[in-house]
XYZ file of C-alpha atoms in Angstrom:
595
model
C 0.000 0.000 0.000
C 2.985 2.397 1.091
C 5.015 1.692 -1.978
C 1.547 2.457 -4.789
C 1.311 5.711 -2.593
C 4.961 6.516 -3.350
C 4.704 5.822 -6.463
C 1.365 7.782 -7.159
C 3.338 10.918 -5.716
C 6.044 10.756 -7.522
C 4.036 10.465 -11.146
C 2.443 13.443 -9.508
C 5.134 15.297 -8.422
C 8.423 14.079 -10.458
C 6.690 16.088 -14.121
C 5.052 19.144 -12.148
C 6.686 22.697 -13.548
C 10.233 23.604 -12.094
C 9.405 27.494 -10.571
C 12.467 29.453 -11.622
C 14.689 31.205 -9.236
C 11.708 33.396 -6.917
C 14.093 36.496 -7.163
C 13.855 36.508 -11.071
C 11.736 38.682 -12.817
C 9.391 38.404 -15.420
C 7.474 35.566 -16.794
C 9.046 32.385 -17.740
C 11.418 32.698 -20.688
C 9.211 35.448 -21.821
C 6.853 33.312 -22.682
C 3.526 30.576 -21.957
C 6.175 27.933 -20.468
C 9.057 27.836 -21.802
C 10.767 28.023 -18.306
C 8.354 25.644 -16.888
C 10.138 22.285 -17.096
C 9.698 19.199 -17.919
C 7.425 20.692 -21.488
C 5.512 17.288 -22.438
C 5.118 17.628 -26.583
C 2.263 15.261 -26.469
C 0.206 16.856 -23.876
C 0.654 20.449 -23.299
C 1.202 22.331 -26.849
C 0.789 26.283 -25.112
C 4.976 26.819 -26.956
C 4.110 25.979 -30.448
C 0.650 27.757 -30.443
C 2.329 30.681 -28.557
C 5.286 30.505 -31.687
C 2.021 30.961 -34.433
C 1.139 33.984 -32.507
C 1.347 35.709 -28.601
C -1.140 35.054 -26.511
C -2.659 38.404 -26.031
C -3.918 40.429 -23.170
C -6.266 42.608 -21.261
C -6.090 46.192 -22.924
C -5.713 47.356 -18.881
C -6.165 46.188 -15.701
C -9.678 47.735 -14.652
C -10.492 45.057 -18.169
C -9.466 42.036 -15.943
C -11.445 43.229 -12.748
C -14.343 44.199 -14.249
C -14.916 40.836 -16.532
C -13.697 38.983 -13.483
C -16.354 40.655 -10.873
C -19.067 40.333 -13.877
C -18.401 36.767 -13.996
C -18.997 36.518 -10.197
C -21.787 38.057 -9.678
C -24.547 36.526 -11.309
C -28.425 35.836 -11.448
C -27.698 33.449 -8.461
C -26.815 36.928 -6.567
C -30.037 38.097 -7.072
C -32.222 34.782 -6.651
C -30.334 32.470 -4.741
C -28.782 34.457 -2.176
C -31.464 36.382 -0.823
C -33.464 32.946 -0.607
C -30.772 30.841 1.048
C -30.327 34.035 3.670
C -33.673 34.264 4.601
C -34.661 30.144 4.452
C -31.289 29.505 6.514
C -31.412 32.086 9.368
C -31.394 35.918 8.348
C -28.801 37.819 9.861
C -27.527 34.387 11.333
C -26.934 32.988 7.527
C -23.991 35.596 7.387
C -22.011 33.681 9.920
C -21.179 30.582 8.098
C -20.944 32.714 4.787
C -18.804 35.236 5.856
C -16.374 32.318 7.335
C -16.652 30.314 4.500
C -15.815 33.635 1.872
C -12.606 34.542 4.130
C -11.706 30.898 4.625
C -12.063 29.495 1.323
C -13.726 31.949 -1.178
C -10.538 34.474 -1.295
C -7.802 32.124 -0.525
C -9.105 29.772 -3.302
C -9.939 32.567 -6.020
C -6.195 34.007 -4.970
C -4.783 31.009 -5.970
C -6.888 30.240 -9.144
C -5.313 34.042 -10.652
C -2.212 33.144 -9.288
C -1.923 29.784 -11.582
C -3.741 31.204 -14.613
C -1.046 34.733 -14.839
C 1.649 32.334 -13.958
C 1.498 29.762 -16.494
C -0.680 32.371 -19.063
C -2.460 29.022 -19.964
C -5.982 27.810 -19.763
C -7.101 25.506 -17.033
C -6.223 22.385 -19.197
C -2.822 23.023 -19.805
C -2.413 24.914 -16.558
C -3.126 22.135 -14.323
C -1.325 19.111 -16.391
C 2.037 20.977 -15.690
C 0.722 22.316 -11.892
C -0.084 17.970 -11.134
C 0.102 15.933 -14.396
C -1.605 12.798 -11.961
C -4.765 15.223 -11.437
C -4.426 16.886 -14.814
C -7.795 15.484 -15.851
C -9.353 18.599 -13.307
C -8.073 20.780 -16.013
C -10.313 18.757 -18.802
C -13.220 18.673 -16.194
C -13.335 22.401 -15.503
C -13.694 23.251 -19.005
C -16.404 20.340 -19.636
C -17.968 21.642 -16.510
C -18.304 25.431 -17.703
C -19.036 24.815 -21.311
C -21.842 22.384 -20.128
C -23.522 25.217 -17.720
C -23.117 27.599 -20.331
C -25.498 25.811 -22.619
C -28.688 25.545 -20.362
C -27.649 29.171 -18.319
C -27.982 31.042 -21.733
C -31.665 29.751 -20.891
C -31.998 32.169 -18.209
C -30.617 35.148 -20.720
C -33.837 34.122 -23.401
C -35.884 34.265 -20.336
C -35.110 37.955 -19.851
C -35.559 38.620 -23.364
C -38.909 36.584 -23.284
C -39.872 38.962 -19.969
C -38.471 42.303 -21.559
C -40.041 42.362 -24.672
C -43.191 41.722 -23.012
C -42.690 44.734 -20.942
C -43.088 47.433 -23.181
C -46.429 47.425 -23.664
C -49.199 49.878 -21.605
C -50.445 47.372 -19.148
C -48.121 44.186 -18.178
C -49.475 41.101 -19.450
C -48.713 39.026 -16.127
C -50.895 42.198 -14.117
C -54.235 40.613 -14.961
C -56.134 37.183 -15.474
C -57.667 38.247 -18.675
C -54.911 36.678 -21.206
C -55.521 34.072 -23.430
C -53.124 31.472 -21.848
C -54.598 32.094 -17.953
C -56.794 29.309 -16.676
C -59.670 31.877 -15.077
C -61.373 29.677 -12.550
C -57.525 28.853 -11.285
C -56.022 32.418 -11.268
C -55.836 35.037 -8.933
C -55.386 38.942 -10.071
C -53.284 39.768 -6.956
C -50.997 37.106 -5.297
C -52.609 34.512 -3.197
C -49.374 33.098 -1.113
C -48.145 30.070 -0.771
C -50.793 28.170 1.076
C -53.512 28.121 -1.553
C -54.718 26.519 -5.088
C -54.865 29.354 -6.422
C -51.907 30.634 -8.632
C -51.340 34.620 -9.484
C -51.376 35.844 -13.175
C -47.326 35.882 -12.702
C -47.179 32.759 -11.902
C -49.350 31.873 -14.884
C -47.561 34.010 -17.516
C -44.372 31.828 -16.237
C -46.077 28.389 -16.651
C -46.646 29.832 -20.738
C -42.817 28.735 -20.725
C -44.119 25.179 -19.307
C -47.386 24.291 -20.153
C -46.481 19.956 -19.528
C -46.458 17.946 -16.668
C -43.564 16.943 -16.329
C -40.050 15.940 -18.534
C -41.745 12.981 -20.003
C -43.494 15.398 -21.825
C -41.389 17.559 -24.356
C -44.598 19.245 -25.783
C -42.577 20.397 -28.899
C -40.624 23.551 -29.153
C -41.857 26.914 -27.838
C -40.913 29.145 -30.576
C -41.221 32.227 -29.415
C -38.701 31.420 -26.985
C -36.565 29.377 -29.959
C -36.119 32.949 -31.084
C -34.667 34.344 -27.976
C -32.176 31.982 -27.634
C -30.824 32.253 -31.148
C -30.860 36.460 -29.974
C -29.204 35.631 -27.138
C -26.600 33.805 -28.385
C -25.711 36.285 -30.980
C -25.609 38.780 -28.477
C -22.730 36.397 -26.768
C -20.906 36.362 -30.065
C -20.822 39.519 -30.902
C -19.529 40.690 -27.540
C -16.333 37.925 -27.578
C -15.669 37.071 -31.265
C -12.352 39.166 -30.954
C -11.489 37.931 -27.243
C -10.508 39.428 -24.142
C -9.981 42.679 -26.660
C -13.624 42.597 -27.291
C -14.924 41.657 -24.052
C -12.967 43.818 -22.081
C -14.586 46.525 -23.582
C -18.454 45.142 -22.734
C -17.528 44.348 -19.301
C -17.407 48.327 -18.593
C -21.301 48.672 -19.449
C -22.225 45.249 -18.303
C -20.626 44.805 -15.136
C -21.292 48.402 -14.063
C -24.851 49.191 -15.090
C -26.681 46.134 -12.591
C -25.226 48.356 -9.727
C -27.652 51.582 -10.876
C -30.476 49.405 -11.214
C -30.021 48.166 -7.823
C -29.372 50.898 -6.159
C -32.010 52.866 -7.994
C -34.628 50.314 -7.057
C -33.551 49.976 -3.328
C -34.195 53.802 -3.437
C -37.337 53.422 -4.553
C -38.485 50.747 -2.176
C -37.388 51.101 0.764
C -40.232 54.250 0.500
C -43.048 51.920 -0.228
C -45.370 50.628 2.487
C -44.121 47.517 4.188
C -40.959 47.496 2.464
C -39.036 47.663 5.890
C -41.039 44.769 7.254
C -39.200 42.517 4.573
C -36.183 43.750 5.394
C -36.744 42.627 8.715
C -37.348 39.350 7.951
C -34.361 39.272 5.432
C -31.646 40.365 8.130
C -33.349 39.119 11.463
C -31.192 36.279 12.751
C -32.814 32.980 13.785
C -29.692 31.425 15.952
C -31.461 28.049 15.901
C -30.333 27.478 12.387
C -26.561 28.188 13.043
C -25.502 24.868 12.688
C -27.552 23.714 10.240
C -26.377 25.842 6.914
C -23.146 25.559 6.210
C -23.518 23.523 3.596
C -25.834 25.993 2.232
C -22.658 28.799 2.420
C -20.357 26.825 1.049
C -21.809 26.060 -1.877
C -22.928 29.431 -2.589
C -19.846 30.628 -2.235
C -18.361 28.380 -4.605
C -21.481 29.112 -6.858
C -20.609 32.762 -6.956
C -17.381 33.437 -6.790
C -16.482 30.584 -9.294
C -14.338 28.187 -7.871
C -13.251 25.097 -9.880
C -15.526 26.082 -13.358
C -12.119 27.595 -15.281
C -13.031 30.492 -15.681
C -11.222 32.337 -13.171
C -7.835 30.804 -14.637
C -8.610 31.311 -18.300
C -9.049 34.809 -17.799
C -6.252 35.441 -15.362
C -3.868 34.023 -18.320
C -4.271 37.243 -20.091
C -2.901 39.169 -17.387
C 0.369 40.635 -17.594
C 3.069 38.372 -15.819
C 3.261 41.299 -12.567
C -0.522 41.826 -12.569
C -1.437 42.750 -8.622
C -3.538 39.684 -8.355
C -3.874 39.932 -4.670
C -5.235 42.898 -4.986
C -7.506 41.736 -7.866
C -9.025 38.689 -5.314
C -10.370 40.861 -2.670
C -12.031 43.178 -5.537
C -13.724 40.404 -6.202
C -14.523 38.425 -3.464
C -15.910 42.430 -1.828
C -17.823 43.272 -4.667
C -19.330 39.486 -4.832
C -20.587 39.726 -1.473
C -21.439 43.020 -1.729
C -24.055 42.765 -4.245
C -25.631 39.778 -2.910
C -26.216 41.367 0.237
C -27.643 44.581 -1.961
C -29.879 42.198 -4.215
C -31.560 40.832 -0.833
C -32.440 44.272 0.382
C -33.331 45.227 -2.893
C -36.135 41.562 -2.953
C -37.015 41.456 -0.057
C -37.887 45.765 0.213
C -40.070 44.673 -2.745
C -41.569 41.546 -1.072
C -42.392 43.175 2.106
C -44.246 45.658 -0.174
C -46.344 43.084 -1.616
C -47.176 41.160 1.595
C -48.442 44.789 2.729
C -50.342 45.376 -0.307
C -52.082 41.908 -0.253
C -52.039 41.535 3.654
C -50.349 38.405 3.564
C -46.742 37.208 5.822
C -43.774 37.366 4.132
C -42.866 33.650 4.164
C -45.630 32.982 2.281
C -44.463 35.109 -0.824
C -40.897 34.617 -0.906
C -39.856 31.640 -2.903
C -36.939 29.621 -4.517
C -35.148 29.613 -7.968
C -35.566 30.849 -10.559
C -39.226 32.028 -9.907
C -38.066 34.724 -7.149
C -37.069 36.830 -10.166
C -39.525 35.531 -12.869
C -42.712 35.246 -10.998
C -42.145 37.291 -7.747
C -40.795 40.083 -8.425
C -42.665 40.764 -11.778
C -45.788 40.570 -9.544
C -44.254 43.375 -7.672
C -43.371 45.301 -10.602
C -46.838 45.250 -11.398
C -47.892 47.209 -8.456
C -45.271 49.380 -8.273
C -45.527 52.694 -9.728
C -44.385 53.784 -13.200
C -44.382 50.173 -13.519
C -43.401 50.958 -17.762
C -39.810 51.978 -16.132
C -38.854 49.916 -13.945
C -40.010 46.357 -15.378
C -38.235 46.987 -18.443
C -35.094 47.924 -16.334
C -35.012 45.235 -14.373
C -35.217 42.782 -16.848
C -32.191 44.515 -18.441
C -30.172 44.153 -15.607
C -30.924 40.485 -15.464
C -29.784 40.155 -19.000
C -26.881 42.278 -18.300
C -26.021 39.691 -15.307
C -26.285 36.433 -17.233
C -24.229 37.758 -20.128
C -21.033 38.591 -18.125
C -20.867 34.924 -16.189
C -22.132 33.210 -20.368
C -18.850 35.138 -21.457
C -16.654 33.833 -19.160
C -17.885 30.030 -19.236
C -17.885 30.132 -23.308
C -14.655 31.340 -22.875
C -12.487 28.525 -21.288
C -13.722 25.894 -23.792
C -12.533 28.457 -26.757
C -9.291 29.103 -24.746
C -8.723 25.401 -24.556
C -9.156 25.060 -28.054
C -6.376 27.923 -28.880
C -4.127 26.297 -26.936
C -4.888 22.859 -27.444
C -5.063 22.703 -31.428
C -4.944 26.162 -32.152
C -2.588 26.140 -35.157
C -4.958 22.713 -36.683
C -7.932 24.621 -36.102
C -6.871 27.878 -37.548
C -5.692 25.830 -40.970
C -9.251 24.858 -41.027
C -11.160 27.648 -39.829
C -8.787 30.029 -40.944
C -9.648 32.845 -38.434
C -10.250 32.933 -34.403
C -13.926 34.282 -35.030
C -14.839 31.444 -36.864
C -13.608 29.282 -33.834
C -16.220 31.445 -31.325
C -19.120 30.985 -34.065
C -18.658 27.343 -34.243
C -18.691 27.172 -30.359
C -21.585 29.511 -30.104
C -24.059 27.522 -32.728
C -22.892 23.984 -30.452
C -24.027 25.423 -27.818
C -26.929 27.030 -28.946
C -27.944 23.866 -30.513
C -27.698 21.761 -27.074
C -29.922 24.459 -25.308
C -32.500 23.813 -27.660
C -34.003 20.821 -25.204
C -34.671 23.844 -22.885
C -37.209 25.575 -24.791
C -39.519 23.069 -25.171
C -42.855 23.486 -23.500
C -41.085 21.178 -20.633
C -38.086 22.658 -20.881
C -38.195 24.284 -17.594
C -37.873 20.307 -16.471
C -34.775 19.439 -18.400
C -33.171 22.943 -16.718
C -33.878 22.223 -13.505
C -32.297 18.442 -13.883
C -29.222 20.242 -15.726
C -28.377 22.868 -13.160
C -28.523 20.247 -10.050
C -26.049 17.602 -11.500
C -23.871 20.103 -12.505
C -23.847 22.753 -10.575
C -24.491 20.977 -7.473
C -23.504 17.412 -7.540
C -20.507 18.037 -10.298
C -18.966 20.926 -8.884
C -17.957 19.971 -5.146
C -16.102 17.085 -6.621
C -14.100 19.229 -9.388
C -13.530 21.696 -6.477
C -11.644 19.161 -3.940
C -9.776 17.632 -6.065
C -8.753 20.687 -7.663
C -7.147 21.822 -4.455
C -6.054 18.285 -3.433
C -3.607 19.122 -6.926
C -2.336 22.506 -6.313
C -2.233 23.038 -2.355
C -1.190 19.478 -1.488
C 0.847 17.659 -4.632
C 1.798 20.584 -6.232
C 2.559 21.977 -2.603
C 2.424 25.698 -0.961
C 5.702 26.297 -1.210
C 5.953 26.119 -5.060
C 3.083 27.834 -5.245
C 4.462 30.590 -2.496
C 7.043 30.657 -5.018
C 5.669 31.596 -8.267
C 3.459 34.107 -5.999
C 6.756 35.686 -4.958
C 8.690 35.802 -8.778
C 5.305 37.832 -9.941
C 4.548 40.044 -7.333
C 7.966 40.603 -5.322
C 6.529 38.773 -2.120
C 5.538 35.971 -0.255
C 2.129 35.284 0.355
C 1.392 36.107 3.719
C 0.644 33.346 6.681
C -3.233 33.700 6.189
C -3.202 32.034 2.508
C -0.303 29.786 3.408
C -2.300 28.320 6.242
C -5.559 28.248 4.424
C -4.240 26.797 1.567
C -2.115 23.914 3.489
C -5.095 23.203 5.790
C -8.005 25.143 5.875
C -9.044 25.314 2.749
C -8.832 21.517 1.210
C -10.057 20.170 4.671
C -13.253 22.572 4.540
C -13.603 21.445 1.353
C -13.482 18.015 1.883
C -15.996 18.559 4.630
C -18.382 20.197 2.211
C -18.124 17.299 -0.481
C -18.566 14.844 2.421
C -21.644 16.524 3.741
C -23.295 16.833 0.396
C -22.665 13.135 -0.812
C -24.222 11.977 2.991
C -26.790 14.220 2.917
C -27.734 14.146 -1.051
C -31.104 14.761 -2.590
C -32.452 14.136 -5.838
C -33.650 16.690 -7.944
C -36.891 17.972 -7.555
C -39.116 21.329 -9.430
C -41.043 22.430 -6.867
C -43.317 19.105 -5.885
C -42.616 17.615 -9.188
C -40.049 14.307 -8.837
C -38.282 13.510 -11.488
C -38.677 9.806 -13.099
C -35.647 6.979 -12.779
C -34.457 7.482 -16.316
C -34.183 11.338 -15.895
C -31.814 10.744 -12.574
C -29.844 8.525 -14.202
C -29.827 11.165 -17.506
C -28.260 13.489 -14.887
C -25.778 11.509 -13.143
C -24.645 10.884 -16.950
C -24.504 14.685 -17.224
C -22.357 14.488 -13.736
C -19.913 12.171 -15.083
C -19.131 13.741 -18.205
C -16.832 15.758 -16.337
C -15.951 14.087 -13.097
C -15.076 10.801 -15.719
C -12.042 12.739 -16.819
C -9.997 13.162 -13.318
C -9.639 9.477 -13.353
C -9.167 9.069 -16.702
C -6.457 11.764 -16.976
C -5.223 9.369 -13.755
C -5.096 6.285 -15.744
C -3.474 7.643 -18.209
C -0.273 9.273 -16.273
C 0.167 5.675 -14.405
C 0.209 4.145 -17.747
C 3.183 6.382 -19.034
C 5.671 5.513 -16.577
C 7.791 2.327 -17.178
C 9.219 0.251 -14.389
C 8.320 -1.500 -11.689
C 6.256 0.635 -8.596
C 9.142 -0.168 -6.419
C 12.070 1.120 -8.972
C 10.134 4.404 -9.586
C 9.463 5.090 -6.365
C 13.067 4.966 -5.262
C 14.777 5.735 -8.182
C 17.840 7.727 -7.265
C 17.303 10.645 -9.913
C 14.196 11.264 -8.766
C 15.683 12.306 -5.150
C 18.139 14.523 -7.105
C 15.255 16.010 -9.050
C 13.108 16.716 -5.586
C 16.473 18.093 -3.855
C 17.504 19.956 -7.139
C 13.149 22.196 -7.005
C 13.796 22.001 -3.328
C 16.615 24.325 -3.417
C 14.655 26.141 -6.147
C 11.885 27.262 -4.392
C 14.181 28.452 -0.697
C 16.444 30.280 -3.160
């Protein structure tokens, strides 16, 4: 047993990079890797792309932090937060959340920049050289994001499905006198949680799923067809020319959400009953304490981004001396910022409502997706000048979703460049052809989702992947770079780009903190696992097992990429393991990394 572990960590240590002297400056050789020793041929090609053309970069630094905090904060800031903070506690949610942001959210997004501007690769290629035995995690990331960016692009024809409709006079979810609204069932104000009876939002939602459940695909809704194709060509056009392109979007998109929020928590927190929902948002139940970590961790992880890629694509178009530490709290702030702004801006607006219609507020607020698609339209409805602030507010949503789409699309294309980017280029002969092609695959595997059950196969998509997948890509992820890879290489290539050491906070959470919290989290969620569910709908045997599928098509490639390393060393387990170059190799970084 003692000699297969050797031998597993030396496959995993023996071909990780060789950090360069710490008081050097500038990037490797001046370029991708060619510093970063041993250079596999067969698996990491980042040199001979890099010779075709250099990688390019973010046109400044405010590029970087603004496509980096619009990737973080997301529609899940605005639905899920608020909902997990008021389901798990109030005020008391904050606790775990807090911990789990300063414990794991910063340390962890710290060291995802720190690997992408280090190696100026994509997660793939990043990750093979940081732990060649784990270098499947690379593949998996990118699997991971590219799959969630073909069902969240969903969300985005949602908000052009909700916008359009909001132009008109009167709001067509205001009323029960529509043509899709089943009369005898529907109620013109909102009848809470505890009844039959559903509220003409909650109607003009069902339009996008008029079947019973995912057995039924009830053929394509068109109108919403439409919206996707928009949507996606709105994702195009915004990153055909890369980070050059999207660095420039990012200053409209990741800044105009913020007006809109604060413009609307202006607005209602004057509005009857608007402070009684902020009560009930912030008041601390201490009872739950113990009970929602789980909950924090994985929206923290949700949010900020840990272990989809993106973080480290985009950080490999930084400049090699980029202030990256500085970059992470940005970030990590302005994440938890806005969810905390998004609650106060719901829940102002639900506490309105439940005034209005003299109901509590626990029986308004609700989960998902239908916080922002059924709740808070109803609200809109009431509010006034209603014509100004429904079509803003759908904006903003769109303006949410399109900053975290550009990011996910963009580690499978960044892959690709570095990957087979001179093969691809002989074929496609230019980059933008490479985003269109990715584009049109993904629009084409969203199409399931705009069915007239399509609101099923979404639901099923976003729990195996960004539930069940994720917590598995995320431990072993850190299990690579904090524990084989080690803390002090990766205290060294901190050092060679920004002058210092990384202080004893990130050291210790990275040694110990972090992986063991994370390993907590990934224990806690496989004990206490639940199957996917849309409100009381369960989902059938075949459509579980359709999801674990959708699970494995990423996790399957950590132990695959596993298989693979084992297979490439010759020898015995025994000579390997002891084989006297290898101790000169080990002695030879040691002395590398204490220089």
């Amino acid at each position: 047993g003692w000699t297969i572990a050797r031998k597993l960590l030396h496959i995993a240590r023996t071909t990780t990079m060789e950090i360069p002297t710490a008081n050097s400056k500038g990037p490797p050789g001046g370029r991708d890797s060619d510093a970063l020793k041993p250079l596999r041929r067969q698996m990491i090609t980042a040199s001979r792309v890099g010779a075709e053309a250099p990688r390019p970069t973010w046109g400044g630094r405010l590029d970087f932090i603004l496509a980096s905090v619009g990737y973080a904060v997301g529609l899940g800031n605005v639905w899920r937060f608020p909902y997990l903070c008021y389901s798990s506690g109030g005020g008391a949610f904050m606790v775990p959340y807090l911990t789990m942001v300063i414990l794991c959210g910063i340390p962890l997004l710290f060291m995802e920049f720190s690997i992408g501007q280090y190696t100026r690769l994509g997660p793939v290629h990043a990750l093979a050289k940081i732990c060649p035995l784990l270098k499947g995690v690379g593949v998996a990331t990118v699997v991971i994001s590219f799959v969630f960016s073909t069902y969240y692009n969903v969300l985005m024809s949602w908000a052009l499905y909700y916008l359009f409709h909001s132009f008109g006079s009167t709001l067509p979810w205001k009323s029960c006198n529509n043509t899709w609204n089943e009369v005898g069932n529907c109620s013109s104000g909102f009848p809470g949680n505890g009844t039959h009876l559903q509220s003409a939002s909650q109607q003009f939602f069902e339009v996008l799923q008029k079947t019973k459940g995912i057995e039924e695909s009830g053929g394509v809704h068109w109108e919403l067809f439409g919206y996707l194709i928009l949507s996606w060509v709105i994702v195009y056009l915004c990153i055909f020319k890369g980070v050059k392109s999207t660095g420039k979007v990012v200053y409209f998109t990741a800044v105009f959400p913020y007006f809109i929020l604060i413009a609307l928590l202006i607005n209602n927190v004057q509005l009857p009953g608007a402070v009684n929902g902020i009560l009930y948002f912030v008041t601390p139940v201490w009872g739950k304490l113990f009970e929602v970590w789980l909950n924090a961790a994985a929206q923290v992880f949700n949010s900020v981004g840990i272990a989809f890629g993106s973080m480290i694509s985009m950080a490999s178009y930084n400049k090699f001396n980029n202030n990256i530490l500085r970059d992470s709290l940005i970030v990590s702030f302005t994440n938890s910022f806005t969810s905390l702004l998004a609650g106060f801006v719901i829940f102002s607006a639900i506490g309105y409502m439940a005034h209005i219609h003299n109901l509590p507020v626990e029986n308004i607020a609700t989960d998902g997706p239908g916080l922002v698609f059924v709740v808070y339209p109803e609200v809109l409805s009431t509010m006034p000048v209603f014509q100004l602030w429904a079509p803003l507010f759908f904006f903003m949503l769109l303006c949410l979703g399109l900053d975290s789409q550009f990011a996910t699309v963009e580690v499978a294309i960044t892959f690709i460049k570095d990957e087979f980017g001179p093969q691809v280029l002989r074929f496609l002969k230019r980059e933008e052809l490479l985003t269109l092609v990715m584009c049109s695959i993904g629009f084409l595997l969203g199409i399931p989702h705009v069915t007239k059950g399509g609101i099923y196969v979404f639901q099923l998509m976003d729990h195996y992947t960004a539930v069940v997948s994720l917590m598995f890509l995320a431990f072993f992820e850190v299990v690579a770079v904090c524990w084989i890879f080690g803390v002090p290489r990766l205290s060294s290539i901190v050092k060679r780009m920004q002058g210092n050491n990384p202080n004893i906070y990130f050291r210790v959470c990275w040694l110990l903190l972090s992986p063991l919290l994370v390993l907590c989290i990934l224990i806690s969620s496989i004990v206490y696992y639940t199957p996917a569910h849309y409100g009381e709908y369960s989902y059938p045997g075949w459509a579980e097992a359709v999801g674990w599928c959708v699970s494995l098509v990423s996790i399957i490639w950590i132990p695959l990429g596993a298989i693979q390393e084992i297979k490439r060393h010759k020898g015995s387990l025994l000579q390997v393991s002891t084989s006297p170059g290898n101790h000169v190799y080990f002695s030879g970084m040691t002395n590398k990394v204490s220089a």
